[in-house]
Tab-separated table of C-alpha atoms and ligand atoms in Angstrom:
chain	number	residue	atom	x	y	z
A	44	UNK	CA	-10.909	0.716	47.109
A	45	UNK	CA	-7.139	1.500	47.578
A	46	UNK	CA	-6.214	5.042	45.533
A	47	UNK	CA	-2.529	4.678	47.503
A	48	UNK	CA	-0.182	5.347	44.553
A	49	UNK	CA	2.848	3.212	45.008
A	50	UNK	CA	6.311	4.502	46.731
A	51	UNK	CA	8.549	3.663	43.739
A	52	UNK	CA	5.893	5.626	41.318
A	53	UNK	CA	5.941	8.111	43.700
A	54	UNK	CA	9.545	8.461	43.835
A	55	UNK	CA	9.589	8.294	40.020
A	56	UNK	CA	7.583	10.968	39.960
A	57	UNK	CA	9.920	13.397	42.275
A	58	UNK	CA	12.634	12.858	39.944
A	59	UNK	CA	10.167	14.090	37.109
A	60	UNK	CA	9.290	16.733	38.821
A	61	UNK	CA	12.878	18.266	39.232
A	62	UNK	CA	14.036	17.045	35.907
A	63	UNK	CA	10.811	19.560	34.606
A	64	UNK	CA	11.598	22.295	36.637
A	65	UNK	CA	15.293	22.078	35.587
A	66	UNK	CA	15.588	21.266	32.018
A	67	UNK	CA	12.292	21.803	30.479
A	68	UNK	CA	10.103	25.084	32.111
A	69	UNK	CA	13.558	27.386	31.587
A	70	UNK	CA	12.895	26.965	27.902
A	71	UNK	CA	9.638	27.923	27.348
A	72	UNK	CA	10.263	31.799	27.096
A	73	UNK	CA	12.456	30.949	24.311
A	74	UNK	CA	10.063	28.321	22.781
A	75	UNK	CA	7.432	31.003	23.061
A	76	UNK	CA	9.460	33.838	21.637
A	77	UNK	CA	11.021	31.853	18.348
A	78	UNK	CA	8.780	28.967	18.159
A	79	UNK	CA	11.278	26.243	18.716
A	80	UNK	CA	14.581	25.320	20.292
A	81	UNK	CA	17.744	25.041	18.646
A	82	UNK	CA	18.480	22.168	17.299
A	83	UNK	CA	21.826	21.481	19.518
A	84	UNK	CA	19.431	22.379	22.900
A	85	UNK	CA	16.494	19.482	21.816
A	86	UNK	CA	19.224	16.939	21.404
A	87	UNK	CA	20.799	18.043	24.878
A	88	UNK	CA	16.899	17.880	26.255
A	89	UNK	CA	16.574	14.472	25.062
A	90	UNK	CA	19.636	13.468	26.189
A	91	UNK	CA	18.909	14.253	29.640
A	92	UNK	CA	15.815	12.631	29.849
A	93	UNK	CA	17.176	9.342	28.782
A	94	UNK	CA	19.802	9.805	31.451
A	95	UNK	CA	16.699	9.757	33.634
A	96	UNK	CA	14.868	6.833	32.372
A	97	UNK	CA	11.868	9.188	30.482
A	98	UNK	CA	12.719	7.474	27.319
A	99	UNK	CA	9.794	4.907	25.935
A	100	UNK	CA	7.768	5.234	29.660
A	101	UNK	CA	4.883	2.654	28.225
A	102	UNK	CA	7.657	0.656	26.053
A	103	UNK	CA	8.681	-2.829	27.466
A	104	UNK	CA	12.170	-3.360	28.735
A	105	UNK	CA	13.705	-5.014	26.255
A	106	UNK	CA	13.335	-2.791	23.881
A	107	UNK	CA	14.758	-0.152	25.952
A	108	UNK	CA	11.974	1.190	27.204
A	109	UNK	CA	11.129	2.261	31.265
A	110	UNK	CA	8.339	-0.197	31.345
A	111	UNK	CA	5.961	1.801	33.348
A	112	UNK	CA	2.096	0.711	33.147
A	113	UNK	CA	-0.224	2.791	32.091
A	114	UNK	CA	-0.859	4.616	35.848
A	115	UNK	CA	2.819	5.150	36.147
A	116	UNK	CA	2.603	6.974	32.434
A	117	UNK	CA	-0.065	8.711	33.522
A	118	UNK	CA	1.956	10.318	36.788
A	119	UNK	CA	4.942	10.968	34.527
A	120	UNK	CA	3.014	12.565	31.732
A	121	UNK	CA	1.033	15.038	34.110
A	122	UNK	CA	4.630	15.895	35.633
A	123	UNK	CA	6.055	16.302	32.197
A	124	UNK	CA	3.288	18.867	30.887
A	125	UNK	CA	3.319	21.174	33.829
A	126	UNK	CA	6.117	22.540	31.197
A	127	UNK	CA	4.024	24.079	28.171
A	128	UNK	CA	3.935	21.801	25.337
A	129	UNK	CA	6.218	22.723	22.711
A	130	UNK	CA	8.906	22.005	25.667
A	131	UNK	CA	7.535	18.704	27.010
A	132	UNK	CA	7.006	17.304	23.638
A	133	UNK	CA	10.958	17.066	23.296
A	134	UNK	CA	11.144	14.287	25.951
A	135	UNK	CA	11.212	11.183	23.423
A	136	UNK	CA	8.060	9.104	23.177
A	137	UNK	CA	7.327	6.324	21.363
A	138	UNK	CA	4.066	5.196	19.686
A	139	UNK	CA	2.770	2.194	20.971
A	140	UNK	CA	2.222	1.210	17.182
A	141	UNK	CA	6.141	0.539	16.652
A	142	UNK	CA	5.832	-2.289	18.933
A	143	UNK	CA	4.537	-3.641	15.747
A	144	UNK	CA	8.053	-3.902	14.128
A	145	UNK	CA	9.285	-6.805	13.336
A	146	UNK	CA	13.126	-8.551	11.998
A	147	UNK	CA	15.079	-4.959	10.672
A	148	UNK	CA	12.165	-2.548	11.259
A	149	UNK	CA	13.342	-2.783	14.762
A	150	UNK	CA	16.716	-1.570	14.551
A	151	UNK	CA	15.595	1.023	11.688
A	152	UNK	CA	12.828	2.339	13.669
A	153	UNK	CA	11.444	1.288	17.030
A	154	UNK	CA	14.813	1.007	19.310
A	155	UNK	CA	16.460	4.800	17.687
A	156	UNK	CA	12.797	6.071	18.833
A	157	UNK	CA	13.212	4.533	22.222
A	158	UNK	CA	16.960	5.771	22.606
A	159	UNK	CA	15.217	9.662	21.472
A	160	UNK	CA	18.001	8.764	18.370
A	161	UNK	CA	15.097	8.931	15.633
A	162	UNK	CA	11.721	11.403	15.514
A	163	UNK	CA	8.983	9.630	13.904
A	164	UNK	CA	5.336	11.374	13.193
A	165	UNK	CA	2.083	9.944	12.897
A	166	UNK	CA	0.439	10.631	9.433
A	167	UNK	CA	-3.493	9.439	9.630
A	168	UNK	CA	-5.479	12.653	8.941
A	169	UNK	CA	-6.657	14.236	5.868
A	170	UNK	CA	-8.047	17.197	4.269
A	171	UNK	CA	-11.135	15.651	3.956
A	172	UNK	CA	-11.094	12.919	6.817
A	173	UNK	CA	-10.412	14.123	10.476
A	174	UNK	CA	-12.862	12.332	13.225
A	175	UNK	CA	-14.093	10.125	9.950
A	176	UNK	CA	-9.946	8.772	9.914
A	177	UNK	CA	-11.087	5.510	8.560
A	178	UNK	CA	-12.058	7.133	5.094
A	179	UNK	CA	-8.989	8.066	4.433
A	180	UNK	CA	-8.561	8.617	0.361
A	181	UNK	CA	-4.623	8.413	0.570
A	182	UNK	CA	-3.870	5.354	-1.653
A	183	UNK	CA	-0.469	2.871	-2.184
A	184	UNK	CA	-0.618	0.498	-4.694
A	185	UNK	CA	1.914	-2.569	-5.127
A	186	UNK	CA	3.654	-1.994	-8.429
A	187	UNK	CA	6.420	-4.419	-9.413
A	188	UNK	CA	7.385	-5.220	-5.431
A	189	UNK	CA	7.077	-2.078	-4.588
A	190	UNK	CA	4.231	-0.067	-2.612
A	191	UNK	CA	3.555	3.704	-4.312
A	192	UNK	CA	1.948	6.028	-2.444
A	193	UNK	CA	-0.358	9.439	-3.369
A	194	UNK	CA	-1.796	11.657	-1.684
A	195	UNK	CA	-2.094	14.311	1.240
A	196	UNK	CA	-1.859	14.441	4.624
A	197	UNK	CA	-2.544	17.618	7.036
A	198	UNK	CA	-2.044	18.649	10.649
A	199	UNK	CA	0.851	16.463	10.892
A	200	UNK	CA	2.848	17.133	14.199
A	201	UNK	CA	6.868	17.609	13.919
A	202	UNK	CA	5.479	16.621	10.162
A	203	UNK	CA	8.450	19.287	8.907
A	204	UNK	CA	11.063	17.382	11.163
A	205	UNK	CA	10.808	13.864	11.866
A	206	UNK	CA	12.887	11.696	10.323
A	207	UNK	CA	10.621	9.071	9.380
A	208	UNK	CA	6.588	9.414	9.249
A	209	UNK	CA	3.990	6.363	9.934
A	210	UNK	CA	1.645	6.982	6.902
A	211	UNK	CA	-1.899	5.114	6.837
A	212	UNK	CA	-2.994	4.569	2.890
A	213	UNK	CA	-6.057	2.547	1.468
A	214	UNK	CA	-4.311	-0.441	-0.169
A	215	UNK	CA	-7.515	-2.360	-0.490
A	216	UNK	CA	-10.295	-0.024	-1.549
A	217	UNK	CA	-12.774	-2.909	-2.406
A	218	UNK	CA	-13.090	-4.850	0.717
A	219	UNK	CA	-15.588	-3.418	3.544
A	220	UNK	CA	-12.707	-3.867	6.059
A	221	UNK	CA	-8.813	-3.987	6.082
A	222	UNK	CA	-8.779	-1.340	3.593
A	223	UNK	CA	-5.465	0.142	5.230
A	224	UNK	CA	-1.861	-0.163	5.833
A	225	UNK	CA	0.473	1.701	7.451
A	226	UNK	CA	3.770	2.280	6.144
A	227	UNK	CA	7.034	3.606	7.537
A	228	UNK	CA	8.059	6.144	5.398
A	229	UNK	CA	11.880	8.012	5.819
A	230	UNK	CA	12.258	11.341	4.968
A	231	UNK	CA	13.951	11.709	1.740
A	232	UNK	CA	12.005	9.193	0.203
A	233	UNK	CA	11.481	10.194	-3.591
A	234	UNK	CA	7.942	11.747	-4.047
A	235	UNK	CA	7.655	12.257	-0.219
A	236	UNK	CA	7.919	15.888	0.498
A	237	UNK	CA	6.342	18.518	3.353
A	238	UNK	CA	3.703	20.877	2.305
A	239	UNK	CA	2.489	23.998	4.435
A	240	UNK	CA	3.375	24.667	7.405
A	241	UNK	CA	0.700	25.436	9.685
A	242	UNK	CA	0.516	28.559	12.259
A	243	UNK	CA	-1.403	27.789	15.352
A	244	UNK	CA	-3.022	29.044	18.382
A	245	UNK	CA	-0.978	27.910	20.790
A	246	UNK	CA	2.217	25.155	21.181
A	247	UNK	CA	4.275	27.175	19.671
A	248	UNK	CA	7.123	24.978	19.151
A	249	UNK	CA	4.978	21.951	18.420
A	250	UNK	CA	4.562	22.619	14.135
A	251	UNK	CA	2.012	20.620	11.811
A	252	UNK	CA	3.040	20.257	8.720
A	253	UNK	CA	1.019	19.258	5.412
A	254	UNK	CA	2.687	15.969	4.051
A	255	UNK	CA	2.383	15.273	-0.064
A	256	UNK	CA	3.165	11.781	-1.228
A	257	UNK	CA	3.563	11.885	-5.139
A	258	UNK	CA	4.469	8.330	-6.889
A	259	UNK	CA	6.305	7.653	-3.424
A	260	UNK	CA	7.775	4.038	-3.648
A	261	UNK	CA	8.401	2.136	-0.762
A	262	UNK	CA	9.650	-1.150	-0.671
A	263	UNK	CA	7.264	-3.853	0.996
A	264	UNK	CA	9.755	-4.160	4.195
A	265	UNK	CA	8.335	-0.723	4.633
A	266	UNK	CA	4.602	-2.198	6.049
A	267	UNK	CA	4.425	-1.900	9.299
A	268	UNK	CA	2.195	-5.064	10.524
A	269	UNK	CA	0.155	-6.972	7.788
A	270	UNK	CA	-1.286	-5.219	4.731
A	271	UNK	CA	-4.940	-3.904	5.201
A	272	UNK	CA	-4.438	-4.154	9.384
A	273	UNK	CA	-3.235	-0.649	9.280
A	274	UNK	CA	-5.874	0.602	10.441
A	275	UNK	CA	-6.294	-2.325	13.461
A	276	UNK	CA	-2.759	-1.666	15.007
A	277	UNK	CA	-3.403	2.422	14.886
A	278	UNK	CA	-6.717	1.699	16.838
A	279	UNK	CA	-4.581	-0.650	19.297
A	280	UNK	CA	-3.114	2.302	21.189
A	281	UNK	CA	-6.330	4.745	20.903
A	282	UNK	CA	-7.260	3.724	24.627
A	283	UNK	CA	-3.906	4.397	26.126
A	284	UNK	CA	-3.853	7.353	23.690
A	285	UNK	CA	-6.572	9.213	25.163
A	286	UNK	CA	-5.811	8.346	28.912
A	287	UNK	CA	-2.005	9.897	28.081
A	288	UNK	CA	-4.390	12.666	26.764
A	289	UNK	CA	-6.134	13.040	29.843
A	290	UNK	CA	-2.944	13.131	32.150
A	291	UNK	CA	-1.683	15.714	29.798
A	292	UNK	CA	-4.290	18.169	30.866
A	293	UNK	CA	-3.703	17.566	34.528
A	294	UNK	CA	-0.146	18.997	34.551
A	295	UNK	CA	-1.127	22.643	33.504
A	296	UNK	CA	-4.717	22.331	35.844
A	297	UNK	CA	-2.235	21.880	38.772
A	298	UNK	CA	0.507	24.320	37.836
A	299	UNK	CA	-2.666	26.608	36.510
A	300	UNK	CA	-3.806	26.498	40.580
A	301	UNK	CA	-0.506	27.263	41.946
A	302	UNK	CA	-0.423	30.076	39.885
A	303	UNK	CA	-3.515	31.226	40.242
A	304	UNK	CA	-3.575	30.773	44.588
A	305	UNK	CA	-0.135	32.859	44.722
A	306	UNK	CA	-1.485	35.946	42.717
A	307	UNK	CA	-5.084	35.745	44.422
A	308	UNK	CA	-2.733	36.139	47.875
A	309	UNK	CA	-0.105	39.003	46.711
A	310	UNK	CA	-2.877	40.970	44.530
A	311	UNK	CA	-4.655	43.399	46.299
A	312	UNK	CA	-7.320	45.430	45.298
A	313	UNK	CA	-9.674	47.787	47.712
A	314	UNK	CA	-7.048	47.363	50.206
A	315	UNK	CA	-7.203	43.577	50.078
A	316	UNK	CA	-5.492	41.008	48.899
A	317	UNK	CA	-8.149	39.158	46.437
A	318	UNK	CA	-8.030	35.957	47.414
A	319	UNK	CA	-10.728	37.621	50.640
A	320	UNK	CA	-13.086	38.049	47.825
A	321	UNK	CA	-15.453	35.238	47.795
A	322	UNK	CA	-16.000	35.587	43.757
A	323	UNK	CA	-12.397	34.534	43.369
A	324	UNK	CA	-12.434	31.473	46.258
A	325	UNK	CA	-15.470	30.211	44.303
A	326	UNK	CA	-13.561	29.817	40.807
A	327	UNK	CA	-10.518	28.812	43.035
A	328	UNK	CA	-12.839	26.167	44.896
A	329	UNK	CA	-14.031	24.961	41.444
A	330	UNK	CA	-11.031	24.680	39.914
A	331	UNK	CA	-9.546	22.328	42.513
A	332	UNK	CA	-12.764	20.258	42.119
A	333	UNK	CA	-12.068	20.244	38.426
A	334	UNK	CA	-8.637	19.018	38.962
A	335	UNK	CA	-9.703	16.565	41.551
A	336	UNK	CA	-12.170	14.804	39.407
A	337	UNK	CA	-9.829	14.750	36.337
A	338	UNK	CA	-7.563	13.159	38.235
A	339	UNK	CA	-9.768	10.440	39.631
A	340	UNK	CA	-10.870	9.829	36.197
A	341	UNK	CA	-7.652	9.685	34.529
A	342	UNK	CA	-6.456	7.319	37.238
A	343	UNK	CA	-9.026	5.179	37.193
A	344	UNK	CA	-9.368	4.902	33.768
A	345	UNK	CA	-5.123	4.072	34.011
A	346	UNK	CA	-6.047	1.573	36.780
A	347	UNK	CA	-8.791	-0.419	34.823
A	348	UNK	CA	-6.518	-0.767	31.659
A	349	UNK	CA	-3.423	-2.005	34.181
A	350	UNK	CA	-5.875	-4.599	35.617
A	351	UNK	CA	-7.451	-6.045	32.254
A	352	UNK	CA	-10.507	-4.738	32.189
A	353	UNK	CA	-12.215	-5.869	29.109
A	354	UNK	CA	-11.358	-3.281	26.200
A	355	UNK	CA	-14.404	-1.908	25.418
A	356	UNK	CA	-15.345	-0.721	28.811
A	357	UNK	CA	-11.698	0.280	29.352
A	358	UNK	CA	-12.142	2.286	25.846
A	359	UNK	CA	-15.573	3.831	27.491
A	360	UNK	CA	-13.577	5.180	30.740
A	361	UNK	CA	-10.568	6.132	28.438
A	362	UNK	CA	-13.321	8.557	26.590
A	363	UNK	CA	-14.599	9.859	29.810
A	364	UNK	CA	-11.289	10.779	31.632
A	365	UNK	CA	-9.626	12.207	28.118
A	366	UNK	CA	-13.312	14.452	27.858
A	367	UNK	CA	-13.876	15.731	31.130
A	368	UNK	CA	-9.891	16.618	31.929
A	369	UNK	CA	-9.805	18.085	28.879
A	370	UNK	CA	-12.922	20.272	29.104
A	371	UNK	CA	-12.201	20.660	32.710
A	372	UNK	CA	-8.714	21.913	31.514
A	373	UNK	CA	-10.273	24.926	29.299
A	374	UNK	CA	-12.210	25.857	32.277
A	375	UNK	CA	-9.677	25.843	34.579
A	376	UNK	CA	-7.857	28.346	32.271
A	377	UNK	CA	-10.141	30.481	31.581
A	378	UNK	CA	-10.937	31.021	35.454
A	379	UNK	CA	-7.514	31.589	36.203
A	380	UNK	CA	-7.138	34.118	33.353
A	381	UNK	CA	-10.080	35.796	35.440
A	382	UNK	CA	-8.572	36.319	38.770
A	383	UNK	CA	-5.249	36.926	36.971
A	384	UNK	CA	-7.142	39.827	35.253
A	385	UNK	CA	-5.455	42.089	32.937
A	386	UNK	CA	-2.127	40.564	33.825
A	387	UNK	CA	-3.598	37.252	32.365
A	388	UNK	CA	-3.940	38.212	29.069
A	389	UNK	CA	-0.241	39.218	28.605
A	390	UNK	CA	2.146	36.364	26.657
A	391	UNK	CA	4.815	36.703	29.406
A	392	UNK	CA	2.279	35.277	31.795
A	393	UNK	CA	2.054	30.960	31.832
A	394	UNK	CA	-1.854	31.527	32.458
A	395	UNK	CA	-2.010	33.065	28.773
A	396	UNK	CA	-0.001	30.765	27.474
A	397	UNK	CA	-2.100	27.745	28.818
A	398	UNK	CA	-4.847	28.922	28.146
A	399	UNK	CA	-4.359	28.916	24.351
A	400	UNK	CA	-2.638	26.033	24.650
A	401	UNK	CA	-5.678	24.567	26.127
A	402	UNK	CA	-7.810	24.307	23.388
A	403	UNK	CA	-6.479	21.924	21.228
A	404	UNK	CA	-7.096	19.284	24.065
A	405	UNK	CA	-10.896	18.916	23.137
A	406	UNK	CA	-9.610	18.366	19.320
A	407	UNK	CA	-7.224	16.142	19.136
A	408	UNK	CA	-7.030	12.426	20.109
A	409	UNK	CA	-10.731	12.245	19.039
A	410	UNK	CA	-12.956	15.745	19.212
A	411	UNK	CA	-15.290	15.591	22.509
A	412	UNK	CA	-18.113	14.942	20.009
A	413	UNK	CA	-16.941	11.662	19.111
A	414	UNK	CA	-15.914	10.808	22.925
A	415	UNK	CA	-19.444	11.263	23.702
A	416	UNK	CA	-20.114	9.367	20.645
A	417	UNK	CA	-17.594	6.498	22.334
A	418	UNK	CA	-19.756	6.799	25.953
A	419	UNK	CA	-23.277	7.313	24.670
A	420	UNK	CA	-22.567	3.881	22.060
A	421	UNK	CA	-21.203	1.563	25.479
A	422	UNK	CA	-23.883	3.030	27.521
A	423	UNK	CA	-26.524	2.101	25.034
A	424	UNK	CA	-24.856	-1.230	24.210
A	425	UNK	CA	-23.772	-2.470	27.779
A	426	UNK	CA	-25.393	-0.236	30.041
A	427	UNK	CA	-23.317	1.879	32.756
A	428	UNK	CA	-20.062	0.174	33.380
A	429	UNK	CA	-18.792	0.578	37.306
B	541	FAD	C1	-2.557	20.901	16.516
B	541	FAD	C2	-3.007	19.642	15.848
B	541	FAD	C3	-2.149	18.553	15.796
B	541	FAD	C4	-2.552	17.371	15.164
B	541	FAD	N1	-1.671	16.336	15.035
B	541	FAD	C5	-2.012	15.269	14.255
B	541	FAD	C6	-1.056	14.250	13.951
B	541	FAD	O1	0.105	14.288	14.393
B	541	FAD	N2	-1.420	13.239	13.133
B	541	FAD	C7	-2.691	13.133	12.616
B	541	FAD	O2	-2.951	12.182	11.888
B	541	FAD	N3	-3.618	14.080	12.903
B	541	FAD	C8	-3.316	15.146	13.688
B	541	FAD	N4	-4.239	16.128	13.960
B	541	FAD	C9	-5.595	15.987	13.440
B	541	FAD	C10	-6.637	15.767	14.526
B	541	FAD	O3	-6.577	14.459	14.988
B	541	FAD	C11	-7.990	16.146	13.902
B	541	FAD	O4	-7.995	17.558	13.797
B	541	FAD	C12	-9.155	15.666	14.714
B	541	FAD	O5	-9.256	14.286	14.637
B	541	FAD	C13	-10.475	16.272	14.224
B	541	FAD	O6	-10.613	16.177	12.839
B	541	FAD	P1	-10.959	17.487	11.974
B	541	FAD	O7	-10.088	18.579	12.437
B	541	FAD	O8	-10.904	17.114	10.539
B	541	FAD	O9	-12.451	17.852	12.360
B	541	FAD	P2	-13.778	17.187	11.759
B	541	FAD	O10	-13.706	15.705	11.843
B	541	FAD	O11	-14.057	17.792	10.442
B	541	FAD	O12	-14.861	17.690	12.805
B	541	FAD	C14	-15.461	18.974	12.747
B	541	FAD	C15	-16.539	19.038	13.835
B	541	FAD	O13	-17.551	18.050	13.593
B	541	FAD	C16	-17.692	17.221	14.734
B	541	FAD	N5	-18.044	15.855	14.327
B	541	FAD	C17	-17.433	15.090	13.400
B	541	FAD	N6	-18.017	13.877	13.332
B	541	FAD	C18	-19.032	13.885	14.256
B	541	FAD	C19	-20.016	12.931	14.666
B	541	FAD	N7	-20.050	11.700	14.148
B	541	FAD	N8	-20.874	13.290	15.629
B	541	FAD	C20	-20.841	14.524	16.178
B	541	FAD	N9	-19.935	15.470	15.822
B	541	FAD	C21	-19.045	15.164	14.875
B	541	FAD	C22	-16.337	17.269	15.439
B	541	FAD	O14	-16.440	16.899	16.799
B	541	FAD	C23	-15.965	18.738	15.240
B	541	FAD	O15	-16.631	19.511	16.187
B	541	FAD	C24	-3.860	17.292	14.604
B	541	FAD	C25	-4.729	18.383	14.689
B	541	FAD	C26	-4.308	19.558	15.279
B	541	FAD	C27	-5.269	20.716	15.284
């Protein structure tokens, strides 16, 4: 077994590092404080990190992208989220699900997303339909050409800003599959408009919006893929999804450490500096562990999709790495808040900070409930896959 990561990933991943350090962690009082960055400072952000190649990491060269596989993502996305969200979430990514584009779409919407030009959102969940995405009640039906969309979408991220949203509606309520297409929808669009605007727990600067479609007509150059394979092409990047995920809980574990290791040695209580205390080695010793397994998982899992392992057992460690990081994540912040004590629970600290930012990581990209749902249904089908 060879876990040596190679020099030009490595290398990749120095540059990262000081690009974070630089142009992203500076902002996050600010992000913190006002829940956003000017508009003039995101496009200077995104600038920058196309100067530096973090444009489209996972999108193929000739569509402008860096081209990484998925274990070189996975380095650059734990890098990038050692800077709290609402910061790292500037850096311009691309859904794997543009790739889908085809003839115009691709200079409307997949190479502006690449260059960080365009913002795009992803609009799949529902007020009733979160973990149960495929019953979806949003509809679009074709009327004279055109496709007209109603309905609601919720917990929409940048929902309020992007310039164009992918929107998943049931086109083809009586079949038992390919019931859904996804559509690109531009803001603007008559009968597309943003509902509330949610307040969260933590990210501040990373907003969900509500989305209301209301007789929205969209003209059929507007499906992305083939009508009723919405749903197919959205489930195409759910692997690599939750292994991105997964390395974004890594970044704050390690930068959680750090943190935590420098106050256990400068604290001192009872005449000594903490870090003597055994009680605060032990979390210390198992949060490293944490980290170290999350990392192993998260590779691997990046490793087995870069070497075509069949999908479903690449699916099954996909599920494993995104759970345990991100459980191991809300552990490993909660410790820390522990030896940080008082100190910890006050916002100008990045412990506090992480540590509500945390919890969203066993929500999204699939609850933990339905990764063990994933693991439990391979393990039963196919057994335990090495
Ligand atoms: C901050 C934030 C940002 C988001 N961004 C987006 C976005 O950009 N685009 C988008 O489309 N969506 C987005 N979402 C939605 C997110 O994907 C859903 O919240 C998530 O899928 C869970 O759905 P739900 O909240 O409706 O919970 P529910 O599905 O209602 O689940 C409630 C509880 O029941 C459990 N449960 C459900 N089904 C099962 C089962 N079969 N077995 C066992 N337990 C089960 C769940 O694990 C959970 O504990 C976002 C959500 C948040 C909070």
């Amino acid at each position: 077994m060879d876990f040596t990561i190679p020099d030009e990933l490595r290398a990749f991943r120095e540059t990262v590092r000081a690009f974070v350090d630089k142009e992203l962690i500076p902002h996050e009082d600010y992000v913190e404080e006002y829940d956003g960055l000017p508009e003039e400072v995101e496009r200077e952000i995104r600038r920058k990190a196309v100067a530096v190649g973090l444009n489209g990491l996972g999108m193929p060269d000739e569509v402008g992208g860096a081209g990484l596989d998925v274990l070189g993502q996975v380095l650059v996305t734990e890098e990038l989220f050692r800077a709290l969200g609402g910061v790292a979430e500037v850096v311009p990514a691309t859904p794997r699900i543009l790739l889908a584009c085809v003839g115009e779409q691709r200079e409307r919407y997949l190479l502006p997303c690449v260059r960080g030009d365009r913002q795009w959102c992803f609009a799949l969940t529902e007020p009733d339909t979160g973990s149960d995405a495929a019953g979806i009640k949003t509809r679009a039906e074709l009327c004279d050409g055109q496709w007209v969309i109603n309905g609601r979408k919720r917990f929409i991220s940048h929902g309020d800003s992007a310039d164009f949203a992918i929107v998943f509606a049931v086109t083809h309520p009586d079949r038992e599959r390919d019931r859904i297409t996804a559509f690109l929808v531009d803001k603007g669009t008559p009968g597309f408009g943003v509902g509330q605007l949610h307040k969260t727990m933590g990210h501040r600067g990373y907003r969900q919006a509500e989305l209301l479609f209301d007789d929205c007509a969209v003209p059929a150059e507007n499906v992305l893929g083939e009508p009723g394979r919405g749903f197919d092409i959205a489930q195409g990047g759910l692997s690599a999804g939750r292994i991105m995920t997964a390395a974004r809980c890594l970044g704050p574990m390690g930068r959680l450490i750090g943190d935590g290791v420098d106050w256990a040695k400068q604290r001192v209580q009872f005449g000594r500096p903490i870090a003597d205390y055994q009680a605060i080695q032990f979390m210390l010793a198992d949060c490293a562990t944490d980290l170290h397994a999350a990392r192993l998982l998260t590779y691997h899992a990046a490793w087995a999709a870069d070497h075509g392992e069949p999908p479903k057992v690449v699916n099954a460690k996909a599920s494993m790495a995104k759970l345990f990081a991100s459980e191991a994540l809300g552990r490993v912040a909660d410790r820390v808040l522990q030896i940080f004590g008082g100190t910890g629970y006050m916002n100008e600290t990045y412990v506090e900070r992480a540590y509500r930012n945390a919890r969203i990581e066993r929500i999204w990209e699939g609850t933990s409930e339905i990764q063990r749902v994933i693991i439990a249904s391979n393990l039963l089908k196919r057994g335990m896959f090495s």
